[in-house]
Coordinates of C-alpha atoms in Angstrom, one line a residue:
X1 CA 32.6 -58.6 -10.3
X2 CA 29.8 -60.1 -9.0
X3 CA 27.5 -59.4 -6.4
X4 CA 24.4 -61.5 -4.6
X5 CA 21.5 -59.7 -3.1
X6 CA 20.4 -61.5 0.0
X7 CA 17.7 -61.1 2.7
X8 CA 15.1 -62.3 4.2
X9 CA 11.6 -63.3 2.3
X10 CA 9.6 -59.9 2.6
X11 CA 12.6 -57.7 3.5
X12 CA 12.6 -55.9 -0.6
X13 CA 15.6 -57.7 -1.6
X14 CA 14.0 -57.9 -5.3
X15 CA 13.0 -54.0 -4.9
X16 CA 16.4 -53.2 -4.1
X17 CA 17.6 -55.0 -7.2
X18 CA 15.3 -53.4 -9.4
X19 CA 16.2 -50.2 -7.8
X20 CA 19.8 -50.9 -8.8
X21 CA 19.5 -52.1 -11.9
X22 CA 16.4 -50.4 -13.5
X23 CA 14.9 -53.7 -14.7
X24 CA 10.9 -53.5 -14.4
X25 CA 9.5 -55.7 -11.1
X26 CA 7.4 -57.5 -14.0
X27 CA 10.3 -58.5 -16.2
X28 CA 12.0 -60.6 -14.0
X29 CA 11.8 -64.5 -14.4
X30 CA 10.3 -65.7 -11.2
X31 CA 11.8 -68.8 -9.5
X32 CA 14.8 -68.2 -11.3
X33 CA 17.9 -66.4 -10.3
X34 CA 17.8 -62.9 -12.3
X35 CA 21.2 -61.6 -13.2
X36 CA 21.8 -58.1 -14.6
X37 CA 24.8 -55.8 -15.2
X38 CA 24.6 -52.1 -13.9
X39 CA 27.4 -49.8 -15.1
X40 CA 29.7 -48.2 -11.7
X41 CA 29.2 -44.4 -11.9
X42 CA 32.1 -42.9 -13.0
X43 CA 32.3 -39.1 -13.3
X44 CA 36.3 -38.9 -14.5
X45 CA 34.9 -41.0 -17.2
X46 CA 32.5 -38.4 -18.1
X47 CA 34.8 -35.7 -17.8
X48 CA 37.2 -37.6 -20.4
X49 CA 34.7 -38.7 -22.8
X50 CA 34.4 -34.8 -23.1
X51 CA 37.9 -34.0 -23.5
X52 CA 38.8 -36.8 -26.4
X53 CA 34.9 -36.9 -27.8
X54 CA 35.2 -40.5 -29.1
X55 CA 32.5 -42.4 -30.9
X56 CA 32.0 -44.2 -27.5
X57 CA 32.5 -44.2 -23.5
X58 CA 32.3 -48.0 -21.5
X59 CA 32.1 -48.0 -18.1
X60 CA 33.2 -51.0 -15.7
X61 CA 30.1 -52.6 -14.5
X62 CA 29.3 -55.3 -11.6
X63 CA 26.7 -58.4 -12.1
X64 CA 24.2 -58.5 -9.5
X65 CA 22.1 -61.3 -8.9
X66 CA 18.3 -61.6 -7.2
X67 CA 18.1 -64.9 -5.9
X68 CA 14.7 -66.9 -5.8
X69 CA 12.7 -65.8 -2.9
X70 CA 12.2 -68.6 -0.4
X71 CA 9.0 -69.7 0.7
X72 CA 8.2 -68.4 4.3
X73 CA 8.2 -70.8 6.9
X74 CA 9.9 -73.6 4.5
X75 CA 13.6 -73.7 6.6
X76 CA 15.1 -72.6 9.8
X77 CA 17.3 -70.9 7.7
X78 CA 17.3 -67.7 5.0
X79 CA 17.6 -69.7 2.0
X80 CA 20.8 -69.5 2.1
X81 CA 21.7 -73.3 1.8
X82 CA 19.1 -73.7 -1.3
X83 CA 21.5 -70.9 -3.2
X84 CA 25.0 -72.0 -1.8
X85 CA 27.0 -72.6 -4.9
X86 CA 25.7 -68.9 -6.2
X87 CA 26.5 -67.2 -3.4
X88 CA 30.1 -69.1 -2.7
X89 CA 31.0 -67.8 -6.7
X90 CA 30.0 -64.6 -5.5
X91 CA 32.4 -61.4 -4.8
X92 CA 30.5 -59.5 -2.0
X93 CA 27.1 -60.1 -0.7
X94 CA 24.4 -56.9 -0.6
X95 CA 22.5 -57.6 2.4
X96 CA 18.9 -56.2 2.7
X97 CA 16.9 -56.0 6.1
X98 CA 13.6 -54.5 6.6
X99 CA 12.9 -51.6 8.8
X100 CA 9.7 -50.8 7.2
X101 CA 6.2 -51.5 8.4
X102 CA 3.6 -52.4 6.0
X103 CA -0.1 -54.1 6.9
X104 CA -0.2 -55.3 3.5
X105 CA 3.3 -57.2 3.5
X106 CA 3.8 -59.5 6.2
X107 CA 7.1 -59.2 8.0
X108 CA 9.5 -62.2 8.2
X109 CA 9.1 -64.1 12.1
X110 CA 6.2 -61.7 12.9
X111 CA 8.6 -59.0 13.6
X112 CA 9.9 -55.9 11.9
X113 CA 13.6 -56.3 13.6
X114 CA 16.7 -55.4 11.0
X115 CA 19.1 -55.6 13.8
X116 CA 17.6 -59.5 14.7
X117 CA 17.4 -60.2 11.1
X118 CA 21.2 -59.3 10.7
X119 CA 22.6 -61.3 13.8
X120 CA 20.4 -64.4 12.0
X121 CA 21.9 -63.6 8.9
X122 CA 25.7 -63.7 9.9
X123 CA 24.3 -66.7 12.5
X124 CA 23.5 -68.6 9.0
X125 CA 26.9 -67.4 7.3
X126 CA 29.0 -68.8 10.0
X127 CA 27.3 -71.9 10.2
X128 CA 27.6 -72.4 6.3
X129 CA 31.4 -71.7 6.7
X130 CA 31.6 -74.0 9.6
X131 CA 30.2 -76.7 8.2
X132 CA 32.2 -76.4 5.1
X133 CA 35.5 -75.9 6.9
X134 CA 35.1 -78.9 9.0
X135 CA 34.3 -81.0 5.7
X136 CA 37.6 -80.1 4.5
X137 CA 39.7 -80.5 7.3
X138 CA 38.5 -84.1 7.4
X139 CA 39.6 -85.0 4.2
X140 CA 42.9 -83.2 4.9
X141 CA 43.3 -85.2 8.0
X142 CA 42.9 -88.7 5.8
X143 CA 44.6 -87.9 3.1
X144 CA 47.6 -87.0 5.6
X145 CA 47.2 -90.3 7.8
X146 CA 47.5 -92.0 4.7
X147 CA 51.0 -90.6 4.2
X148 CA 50.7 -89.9 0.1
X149 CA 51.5 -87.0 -2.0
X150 CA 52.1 -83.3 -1.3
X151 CA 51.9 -83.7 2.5
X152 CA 53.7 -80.0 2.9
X153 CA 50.8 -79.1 1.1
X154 CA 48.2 -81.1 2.7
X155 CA 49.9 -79.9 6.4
X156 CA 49.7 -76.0 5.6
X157 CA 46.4 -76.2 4.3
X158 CA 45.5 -78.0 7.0
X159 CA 46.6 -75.2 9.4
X160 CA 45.1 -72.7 8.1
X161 CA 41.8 -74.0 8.2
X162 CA 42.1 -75.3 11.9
X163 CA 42.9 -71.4 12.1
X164 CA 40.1 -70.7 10.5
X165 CA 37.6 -73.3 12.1
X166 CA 38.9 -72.4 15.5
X167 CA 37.5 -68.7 14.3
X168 CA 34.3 -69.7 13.2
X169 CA 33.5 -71.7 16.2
X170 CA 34.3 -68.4 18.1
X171 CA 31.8 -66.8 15.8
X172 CA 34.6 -64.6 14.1
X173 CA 34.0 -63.9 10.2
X174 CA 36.8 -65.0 8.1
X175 CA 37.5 -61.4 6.7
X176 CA 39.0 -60.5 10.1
X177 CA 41.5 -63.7 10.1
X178 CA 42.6 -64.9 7.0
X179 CA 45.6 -63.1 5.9
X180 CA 46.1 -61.3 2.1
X181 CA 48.2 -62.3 -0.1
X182 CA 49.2 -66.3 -0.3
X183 CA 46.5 -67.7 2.7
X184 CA 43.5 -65.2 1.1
X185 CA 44.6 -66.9 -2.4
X186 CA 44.5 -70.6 -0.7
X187 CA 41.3 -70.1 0.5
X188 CA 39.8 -68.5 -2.8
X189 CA 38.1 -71.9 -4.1
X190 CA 36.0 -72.5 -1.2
X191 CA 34.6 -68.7 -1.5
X192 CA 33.7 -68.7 2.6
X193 CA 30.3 -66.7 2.9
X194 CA 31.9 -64.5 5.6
X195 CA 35.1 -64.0 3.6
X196 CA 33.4 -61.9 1.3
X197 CA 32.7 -58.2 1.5
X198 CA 29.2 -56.6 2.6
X199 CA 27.1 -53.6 1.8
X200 CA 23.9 -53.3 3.8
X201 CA 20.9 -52.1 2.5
X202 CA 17.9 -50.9 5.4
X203 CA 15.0 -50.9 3.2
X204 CA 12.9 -47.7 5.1
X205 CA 9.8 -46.2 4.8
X206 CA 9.1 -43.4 2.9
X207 CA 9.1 -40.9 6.0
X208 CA 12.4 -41.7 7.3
X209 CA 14.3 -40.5 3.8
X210 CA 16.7 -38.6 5.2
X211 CA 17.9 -39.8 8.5
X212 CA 20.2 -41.8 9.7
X213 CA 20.3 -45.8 8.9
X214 CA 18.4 -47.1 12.1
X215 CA 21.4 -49.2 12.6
X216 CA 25.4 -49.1 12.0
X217 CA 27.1 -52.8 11.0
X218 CA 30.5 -52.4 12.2
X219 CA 31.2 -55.7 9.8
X220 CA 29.7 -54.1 6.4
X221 CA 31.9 -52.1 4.2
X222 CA 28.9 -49.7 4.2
X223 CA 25.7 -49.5 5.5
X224 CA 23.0 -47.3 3.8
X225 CA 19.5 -46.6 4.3
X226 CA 17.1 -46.6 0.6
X227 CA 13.1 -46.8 0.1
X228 CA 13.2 -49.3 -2.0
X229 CA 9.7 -49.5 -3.5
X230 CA 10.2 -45.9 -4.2
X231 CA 13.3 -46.1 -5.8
X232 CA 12.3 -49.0 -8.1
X233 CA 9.7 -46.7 -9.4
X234 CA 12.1 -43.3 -9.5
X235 CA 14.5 -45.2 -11.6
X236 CA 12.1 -46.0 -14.2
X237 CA 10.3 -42.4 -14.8
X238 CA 11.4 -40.4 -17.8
X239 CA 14.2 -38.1 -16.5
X240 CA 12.7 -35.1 -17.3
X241 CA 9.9 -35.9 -14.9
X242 CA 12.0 -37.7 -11.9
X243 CA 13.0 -34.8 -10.9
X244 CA 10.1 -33.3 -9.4
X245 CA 9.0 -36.5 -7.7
X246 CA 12.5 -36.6 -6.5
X247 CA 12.9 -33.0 -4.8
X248 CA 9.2 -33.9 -3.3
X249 CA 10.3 -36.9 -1.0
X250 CA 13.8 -34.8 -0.7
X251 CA 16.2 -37.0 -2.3
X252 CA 19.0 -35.4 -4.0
X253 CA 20.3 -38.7 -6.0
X254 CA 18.9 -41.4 -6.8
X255 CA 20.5 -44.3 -4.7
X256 CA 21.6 -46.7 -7.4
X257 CA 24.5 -44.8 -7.7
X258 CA 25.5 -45.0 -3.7
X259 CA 24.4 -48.8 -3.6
X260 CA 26.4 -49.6 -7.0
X261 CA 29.8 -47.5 -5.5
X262 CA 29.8 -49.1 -2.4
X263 CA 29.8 -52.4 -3.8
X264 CA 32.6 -51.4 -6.0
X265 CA 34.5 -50.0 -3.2
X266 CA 33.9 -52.6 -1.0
X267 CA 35.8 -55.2 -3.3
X268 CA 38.6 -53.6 -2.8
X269 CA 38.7 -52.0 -7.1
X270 CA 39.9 -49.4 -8.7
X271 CA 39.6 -48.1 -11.9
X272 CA 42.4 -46.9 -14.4
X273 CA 41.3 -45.5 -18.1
X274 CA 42.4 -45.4 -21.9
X275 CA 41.9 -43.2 -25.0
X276 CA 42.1 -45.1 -27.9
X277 CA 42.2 -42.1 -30.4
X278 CA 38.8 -41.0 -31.4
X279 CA 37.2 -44.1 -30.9
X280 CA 36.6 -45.1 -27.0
X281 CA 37.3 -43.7 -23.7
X282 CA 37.3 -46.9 -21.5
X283 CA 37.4 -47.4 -17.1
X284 CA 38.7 -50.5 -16.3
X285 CA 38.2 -51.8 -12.9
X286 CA 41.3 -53.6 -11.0
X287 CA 42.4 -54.9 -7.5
X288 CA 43.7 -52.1 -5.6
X289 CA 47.7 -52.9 -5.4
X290 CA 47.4 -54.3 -9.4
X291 CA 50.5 -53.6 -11.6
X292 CA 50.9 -52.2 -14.7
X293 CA 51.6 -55.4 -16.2
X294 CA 48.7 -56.9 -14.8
X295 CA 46.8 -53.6 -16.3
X296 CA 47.7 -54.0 -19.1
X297 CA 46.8 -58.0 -19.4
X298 CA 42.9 -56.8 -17.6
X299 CA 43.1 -55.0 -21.4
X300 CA 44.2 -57.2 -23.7
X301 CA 46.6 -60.6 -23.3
X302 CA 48.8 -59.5 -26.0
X303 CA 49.5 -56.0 -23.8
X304 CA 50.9 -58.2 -20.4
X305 CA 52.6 -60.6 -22.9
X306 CA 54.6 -57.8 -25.1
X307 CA 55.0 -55.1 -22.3
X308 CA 57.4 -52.3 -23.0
X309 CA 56.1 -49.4 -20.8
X310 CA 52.9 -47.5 -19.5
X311 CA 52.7 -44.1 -20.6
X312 CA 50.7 -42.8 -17.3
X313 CA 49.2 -39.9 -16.1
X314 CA 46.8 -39.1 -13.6
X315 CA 43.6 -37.8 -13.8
X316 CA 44.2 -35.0 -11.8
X317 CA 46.9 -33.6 -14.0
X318 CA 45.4 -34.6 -17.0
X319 CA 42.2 -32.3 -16.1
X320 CA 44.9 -29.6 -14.8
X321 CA 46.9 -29.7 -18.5
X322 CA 43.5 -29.3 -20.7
X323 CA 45.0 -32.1 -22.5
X324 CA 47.3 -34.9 -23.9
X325 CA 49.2 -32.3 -25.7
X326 CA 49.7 -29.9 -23.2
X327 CA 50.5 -32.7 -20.4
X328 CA 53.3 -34.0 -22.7
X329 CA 54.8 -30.3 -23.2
X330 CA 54.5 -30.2 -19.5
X331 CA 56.6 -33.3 -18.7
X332 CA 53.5 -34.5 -17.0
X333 CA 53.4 -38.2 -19.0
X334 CA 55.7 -40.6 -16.8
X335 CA 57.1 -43.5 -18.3
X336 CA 56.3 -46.6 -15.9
X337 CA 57.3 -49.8 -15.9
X338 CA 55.8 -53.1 -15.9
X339 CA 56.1 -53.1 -11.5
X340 CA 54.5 -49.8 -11.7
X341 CA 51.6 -49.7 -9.0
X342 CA 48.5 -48.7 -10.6
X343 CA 46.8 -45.8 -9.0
X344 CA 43.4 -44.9 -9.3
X345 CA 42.4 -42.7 -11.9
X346 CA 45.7 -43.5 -14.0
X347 CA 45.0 -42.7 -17.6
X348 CA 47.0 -45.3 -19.5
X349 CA 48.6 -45.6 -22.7
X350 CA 50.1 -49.8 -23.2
X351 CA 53.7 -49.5 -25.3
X352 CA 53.8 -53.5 -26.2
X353 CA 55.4 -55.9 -28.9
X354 CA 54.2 -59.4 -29.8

């Protein structure tokens, strides 16, 4: 899982991602793209790594990438073209827009305007996707003219895209046309900018903690507001002392967590656990709809290859029965098979044979 922090030069994209990933603002490589893995909150996880006290717990984490900053003034556009191939292997995109005024940090255009910055933004996206769509329906048309190979191929491919152009041109992101399943598959490789899930972040100022974003994207999977300059410095005090500074600016959490889940949530994942005797408690994170083959494959390739049967049980039964033992005595341990849907918060034990 991987996701790309985007936004405007000046709007705290990189305060945002040290926010998120606790990395110091003076450890990152400048000019470079700066990668770093933050773990998803997980309280279940918690809860078991109390219940079975293994030697270890692992989370499921998510990659999230700072891009470069671009040079203000350098290109019409956001940067975005100078990062494409990054942001097309990308699996949602954290957008960041300034609502904060500062005399000491110019704003982007002269204006503090999230709302303008955001209709820019998806202006770019589009645009991106338009001009790669139309590439590709080009070459499909030739290739078909010149009556080769795999032309039932070539002709649905083809159709979807004109779809899919047809949308673009209307200004309508991908995500609210392209179909699941087979066509969401087809399209995978060219990893459309406006196919992709988005969180947005309204970077605030420090008296506005508290209220309401100053704007609602009706697009985003989520839209939260976060000080960032604050939180980049919260998430690096000793926790016995964030506290305080915390309850003083009135935040109850700090919003890692919240930017972190969102993301998770947005990509459509779930997360299913294992006990592997006293040694780990583990959340894996899966596609929503994932079976237990496929489960058991995310674990190990030997697992999907030699399925026999998930030994499942839900969290929520698991907590309820104090334990393994007592969930067994209690017929609560169902024996799935390898078409079982995964649900989330399935604690899994893999029967397999290889």
């Amino acid at each position: 899982m991987r996701v790309s922090v985007v936004g405007f030069p000046y709007s705290g994209k990189t305060s945002v991602f040290c926010a998120v990933t606790g990395i110091p603002r003076d450890h990152l490589r400048p000019g470079e793209e700066n990668v770093a893995a933050v773990k998803v909150p997980e309280p279940r996880l918690d809860f078991l790594f109390e219940m079975f006290k293994p030697r270890r717990k692992t989370e499921a984490s998510i990659d999230f990438v700072d891009l470069p900053g671009s040079v203000e003034g350098a290109s019409e556009r956001a940067g975005l073209s100078r990062h494409m191939p990054t942001l097309r292997q990308s699996d949602a995109l954290l957008i960041v827009l300034r609502a904060f005024r500062s005399e000491s940090v110019p704003a982007h255009g002269d204006r503090v305007d999230c709302a303008g910055d955001l209709r820019q933004l998806r202006d770019e996206m589009l645009l991106a996707d338009l001009e790669s769509c139309s590439a590709r329906v080009e070459k499909l048309e030739k290739a078909i003219a010149k009556h080769g190979r795999d032309q039932d191929q070539l002709r649905h491919e083809l159709g979807v895209l004109l779809r899919c152009r047809e949308a673009l041109e209307s200004e309508r992101p991908l995500r609210e046309v392209v179909e699941p399943g087979d066509e969401e598959k087809l399209l995978r490789s060219f990893g459309f900018l406006t196919q992709k899930p988005v969180v947005v972040v309204v970077n605030i100022d420090e008296q506005d903690i508290g209220k309401e974003p100053p704007l609602r994207d009706s697009q985003a999977a989520a839209t939260l507001a976060v000080c960032a300059p604050l939180e980049a410095e919260l998430i690096l005090l000793d926790p016995a002392d964030r506290g305080a500074f915390m309850a003083e600016y009135g935040i109850q959490a700090l919003a890692r967590n919240r930017i972190v889940r969102a993301c998770f949530d947005a990509l459509g994942m779930i997360c299913f656990f294992t006990a592997v005797g006293s040694e780990e408690v583990r959340a894996w994170a899966i596609p929503a709809g994932s079976t237990a083959v496929e489960a058991a494959g995310k674990v190990h390739s030997d697992m999907a290859r030699g399925f026999i049967r998930a030994e499942t049980i839900s969290f929520d039964d698991l907590r309820a029965a104090g334990s393994l033992r007592q969930a067994k005595a209690t017929n609560k341990i169902r024996q799935e098979p390898r078409h079982y849907i995964v649900q989330d918060g399935d604690v899994i034990t893999f029967k397999f044979s290889v």
